[in-house]
mmCIF file of C-alpha atoms in Angstrom:
data_model
loop_
_atom_site.group_PDB
_atom_site.id
_atom_site.type_symbol
_atom_site.label_atom_id
_atom_site.label_comp_id
_atom_site.label_asym_id
_atom_site.label_seq_id
_atom_site.Cartn_x
_atom_site.Cartn_y
_atom_site.Cartn_z
ATOM 1 C CA MET A 20 0.000 0.000 0.000
ATOM 2 C CA LYS A 21 1.029 3.579 -0.538
ATOM 3 C CA LYS A 22 1.383 6.450 1.901
ATOM 4 C CA ALA A 23 -1.677 8.707 2.032
ATOM 5 C CA SER A 24 -1.980 11.237 -0.771
ATOM 6 C CA GLN A 25 -3.093 14.797 -0.255
ATOM 7 C CA LYS A 26 -6.675 14.650 -1.472
ATOM 8 C CA ILE A 27 -8.096 15.281 2.015
ATOM 9 C CA ASN A 28 -6.951 17.570 4.833
ATOM 10 C CA HIS A 29 -7.794 17.165 8.524
ATOM 11 C CA GLU A 30 -9.164 20.496 9.791
ATOM 12 C CA TRP A 31 -10.001 19.635 13.417
ATOM 13 C CA SER A 32 -11.299 17.011 15.851
ATOM 14 C CA VAL A 33 -13.142 17.698 19.109
ATOM 15 C CA LEU A 34 -14.396 15.456 21.920
ATOM 16 C CA SER A 35 -17.771 16.459 23.376
ATOM 17 C CA SER A 36 -20.709 14.919 25.200
ATOM 18 C CA SER A 37 -22.873 15.416 22.091
ATOM 19 C CA SER A 38 -23.217 17.402 18.884
ATOM 20 C CA ILE A 39 -26.201 18.745 16.990
ATOM 21 C CA VAL A 40 -26.487 19.743 13.329
ATOM 22 C CA ASP A 41 -29.046 22.453 12.555
ATOM 23 C CA GLN A 42 -31.048 21.146 9.587
ATOM 24 C CA ASP A 43 -31.739 24.620 8.179
ATOM 25 C CA SER A 44 -28.262 26.157 8.315
ATOM 26 C CA ASN A 45 -26.126 22.971 8.529
ATOM 27 C CA ASN A 46 -24.265 24.615 11.441
ATOM 28 C CA LEU A 47 -22.796 22.304 14.054
ATOM 29 C CA SER A 48 -23.147 22.801 17.802
ATOM 30 C CA LEU A 49 -20.693 20.954 20.037
ATOM 31 C CA ILE A 50 -22.255 20.396 23.454
ATOM 32 C CA ASN A 51 -19.942 20.214 26.512
ATOM 33 C CA THR A 52 -16.485 19.788 25.014
ATOM 34 C CA ILE A 53 -14.468 17.321 27.083
ATOM 35 C CA GLU A 54 -10.836 17.589 28.146
ATOM 36 C CA GLN A 55 -11.027 15.668 31.417
ATOM 37 C CA ILE A 56 -13.211 12.999 33.003
ATOM 38 C CA ALA A 57 -13.234 12.274 36.729
ATOM 39 C CA PHE A 58 -14.817 8.951 37.661
ATOM 40 C CA ASP A 59 -15.606 7.808 41.203
ATOM 41 C CA ALA A 60 -16.115 4.105 41.855
ATOM 42 C CA GLN A 61 -16.663 2.177 45.035
ATOM 43 C CA LEU A 62 -15.627 -1.445 45.017
ATOM 44 C CA GLY A 63 -17.481 -3.972 47.107
ATOM 45 C CA SER A 64 -15.811 -6.176 49.672
ATOM 46 C CA GLY A 65 -13.256 -8.423 47.997
ATOM 47 C CA GLU A 66 -13.519 -6.620 44.634
ATOM 48 C CA THR A 67 -10.448 -5.176 42.927
ATOM 49 C CA PHE A 68 -9.952 -2.841 39.978
ATOM 50 C CA ASN A 69 -8.868 -4.869 36.943
ATOM 51 C CA LYS A 70 -5.449 -3.502 35.920
ATOM 52 C CA GLU A 71 -6.067 -4.899 32.398
ATOM 53 C CA GLY A 72 -8.816 -2.309 32.140
ATOM 54 C CA GLU A 73 -12.368 -1.632 33.195
ATOM 55 C CA VAL A 74 -15.034 -0.139 30.958
ATOM 56 C CA ILE A 75 -16.216 3.238 32.224
ATOM 57 C CA PRO A 76 -19.740 4.002 30.935
ATOM 58 C CA PHE A 77 -19.708 7.492 29.476
ATOM 59 C CA ASN A 78 -21.459 8.718 26.320
ATOM 60 C CA MET A 79 -19.483 11.089 24.107
ATOM 61 C CA VAL A 80 -18.770 11.877 20.481
ATOM 62 C CA ILE A 81 -15.645 12.712 18.497
ATOM 63 C CA THR A 82 -16.450 15.134 15.698
ATOM 64 C CA THR A 83 -13.871 15.459 12.924
ATOM 65 C CA ARG A 84 -13.924 17.939 10.049
ATOM 66 C CA LEU A 85 -12.157 17.047 6.795
ATOM 67 C CA ARG A 86 -11.676 19.265 3.733
ATOM 68 C CA LYS A 87 -11.284 18.029 0.159
ATOM 69 C CA LEU A 88 -8.135 19.365 -1.548
ATOM 70 C CA ILE A 89 -8.894 18.124 -5.045
ATOM 71 C CA PRO A 90 -11.280 19.887 -7.473
ATOM 72 C CA ALA A 91 -14.832 20.028 -6.148
ATOM 73 C CA ASN A 92 -16.251 18.081 -9.110
ATOM 74 C CA LEU A 93 -14.219 14.965 -8.178
ATOM 75 C CA SER A 94 -15.188 12.362 -5.566
ATOM 76 C CA VAL A 95 -12.924 10.769 -2.996
ATOM 77 C CA LYS A 96 -13.500 7.852 -0.603
ATOM 78 C CA GLY A 97 -11.741 7.215 2.645
ATOM 79 C CA SER A 98 -11.820 5.797 6.135
ATOM 80 C CA LEU A 99 -11.260 7.346 9.531
ATOM 81 C CA LYS A 100 -9.830 5.074 12.255
ATOM 82 C CA ILE A 101 -9.601 6.047 15.918
ATOM 83 C CA ASP A 102 -7.462 4.173 18.456
ATOM 84 C CA PHE A 103 -7.944 4.828 22.176
ATOM 85 C CA VAL A 104 -4.524 4.648 23.886
ATOM 86 C CA ASP A 105 -3.775 4.611 27.631
ATOM 87 C CA PRO A 106 -0.940 6.487 29.426
ATOM 88 C CA LYS A 107 1.412 3.490 28.888
ATOM 89 C CA HIS A 108 0.671 3.561 25.124
ATOM 90 C CA SER A 109 -1.431 0.369 25.178
ATOM 91 C CA GLN A 110 -4.320 0.331 22.732
ATOM 92 C CA MET A 111 -7.568 0.020 24.708
ATOM 93 C CA GLY A 112 -9.995 0.155 21.796
ATOM 94 C CA THR A 113 -10.374 0.998 18.136
ATOM 95 C CA PHE A 114 -13.176 1.877 15.755
ATOM 96 C CA SER A 115 -13.405 3.058 12.163
ATOM 97 C CA GLN A 116 -15.847 4.709 9.813
ATOM 98 C CA ASP A 117 -15.841 4.802 6.016
ATOM 99 C CA PHE A 118 -16.918 7.943 4.192
ATOM 100 C CA GLU A 119 -17.264 9.412 0.716
ATOM 101 C CA MET A 120 -16.950 13.029 -0.333
ATOM 102 C CA GLY A 121 -18.962 13.161 -3.529
ATOM 103 C CA ALA A 122 -18.845 15.701 -6.324
ATOM 104 C CA ASP A 123 -19.504 19.265 -5.145
ATOM 105 C CA ILE A 124 -18.851 18.350 -1.482
ATOM 106 C CA LYS A 125 -15.935 20.421 -0.175
ATOM 107 C CA ASN A 126 -16.074 19.525 3.536
ATOM 108 C CA ILE A 127 -17.351 16.672 5.644
ATOM 109 C CA ARG A 128 -17.948 16.294 9.360
ATOM 110 C CA ILE A 129 -17.728 12.787 10.768
ATOM 111 C CA ARG A 130 -19.326 12.139 14.150
ATOM 112 C CA SER A 131 -18.148 8.996 15.946
ATOM 113 C CA GLY A 132 -20.242 8.038 18.971
ATOM 114 C CA ILE A 133 -18.644 6.370 22.001
ATOM 115 C CA ALA A 134 -20.682 4.560 24.685
ATOM 116 C CA GLY A 135 -17.848 3.653 27.062
ATOM 117 C CA LEU A 136 -14.083 3.635 27.444
ATOM 118 C CA LYS A 137 -11.784 0.918 28.751
ATOM 119 C CA VAL A 138 -9.361 2.503 31.211
ATOM 120 C CA THR A 139 -6.446 1.109 33.191
ATOM 121 C CA GLU A 140 -5.358 3.976 35.448
ATOM 122 C CA SER A 141 -5.493 7.720 35.966
ATOM 123 C CA GLY A 142 -3.477 9.729 33.470
ATOM 124 C CA LEU A 143 -3.375 11.200 29.995
ATOM 125 C CA TYR A 144 -5.097 9.077 27.364
ATOM 126 C CA HIS A 145 -5.242 9.851 23.632
ATOM 127 C CA PHE A 146 -7.572 9.228 20.746
ATOM 128 C CA GLU A 147 -5.092 8.602 17.902
ATOM 129 C CA ILE A 148 -6.882 9.569 14.683
ATOM 130 C CA TYR A 149 -5.840 8.031 11.363
ATOM 131 C CA LEU A 150 -7.001 8.832 7.833
ATOM 132 C CA LYS A 151 -6.952 6.414 4.926
ATOM 133 C CA GLU A 152 -7.719 7.623 1.434
ATOM 134 C CA GLU A 153 -8.750 5.112 -1.215
ATOM 135 C CA ASP A 154 -5.926 2.650 -2.107
ATOM 136 C CA MET A 155 -3.584 4.185 0.512
ATOM 137 C CA ASP A 156 -2.357 3.237 3.998
ATOM 138 C CA TYR A 157 -3.675 4.764 7.186
ATOM 139 C CA GLU A 158 -1.754 7.867 8.219
ATOM 140 C CA LYS A 159 -1.902 9.404 11.701
ATOM 141 C CA ILE A 160 -3.403 12.888 11.388
ATOM 142 C CA TYR A 161 -4.162 13.914 14.975
ATOM 143 C CA SER A 162 -3.858 12.976 18.633
ATOM 144 C CA LEU A 163 -6.783 14.115 20.793
ATOM 145 C CA PRO A 164 -5.882 14.109 24.530
ATOM 146 C CA LEU A 165 -8.213 13.099 27.371
ATOM 147 C CA GLU A 166 -7.205 13.324 31.031
ATOM 148 C CA MET A 167 -8.772 10.501 33.107
ATOM 149 C CA ILE A 168 -8.961 10.821 36.896
ATOM 150 C CA LEU A 169 -10.043 7.576 38.595
ATOM 151 C CA ASN A 170 -11.012 7.698 42.254
ATOM 152 C CA ILE A 171 -11.355 4.069 43.315
ATOM 153 C CA SER A 172 -12.328 3.272 46.891
#
């Protein structure tokens, strides 16, 4: 496979609790952008926190905006892959989404919903975002940080 070409440019990615697209204006509202999550958990007698990771239930969405760099009358297909990585650089989860920017589409916003995250410890986690254009390899385009604070008692 080949390294990614320059048909698509990553403009931005944001983590929020939700996002809404106004149907009339096509404007996007990001609701409660997230930089940090504090999670309190009480373990029962004899229970321990699994150091391999526990799933923390938390609904959120990563919204990514991409811009087409080729002429507007041409189409381009691609895939966005997101890896969730813990402070020790272990991959805790991954998901991907295919997309197509058809003729006359200059920009696209991709919203990736998340229902829970597998975490191992407090610290700085990252959503590593990769872009793959048609017939190319995935290329890392962004690292979105998330500070996790776990209070286990």
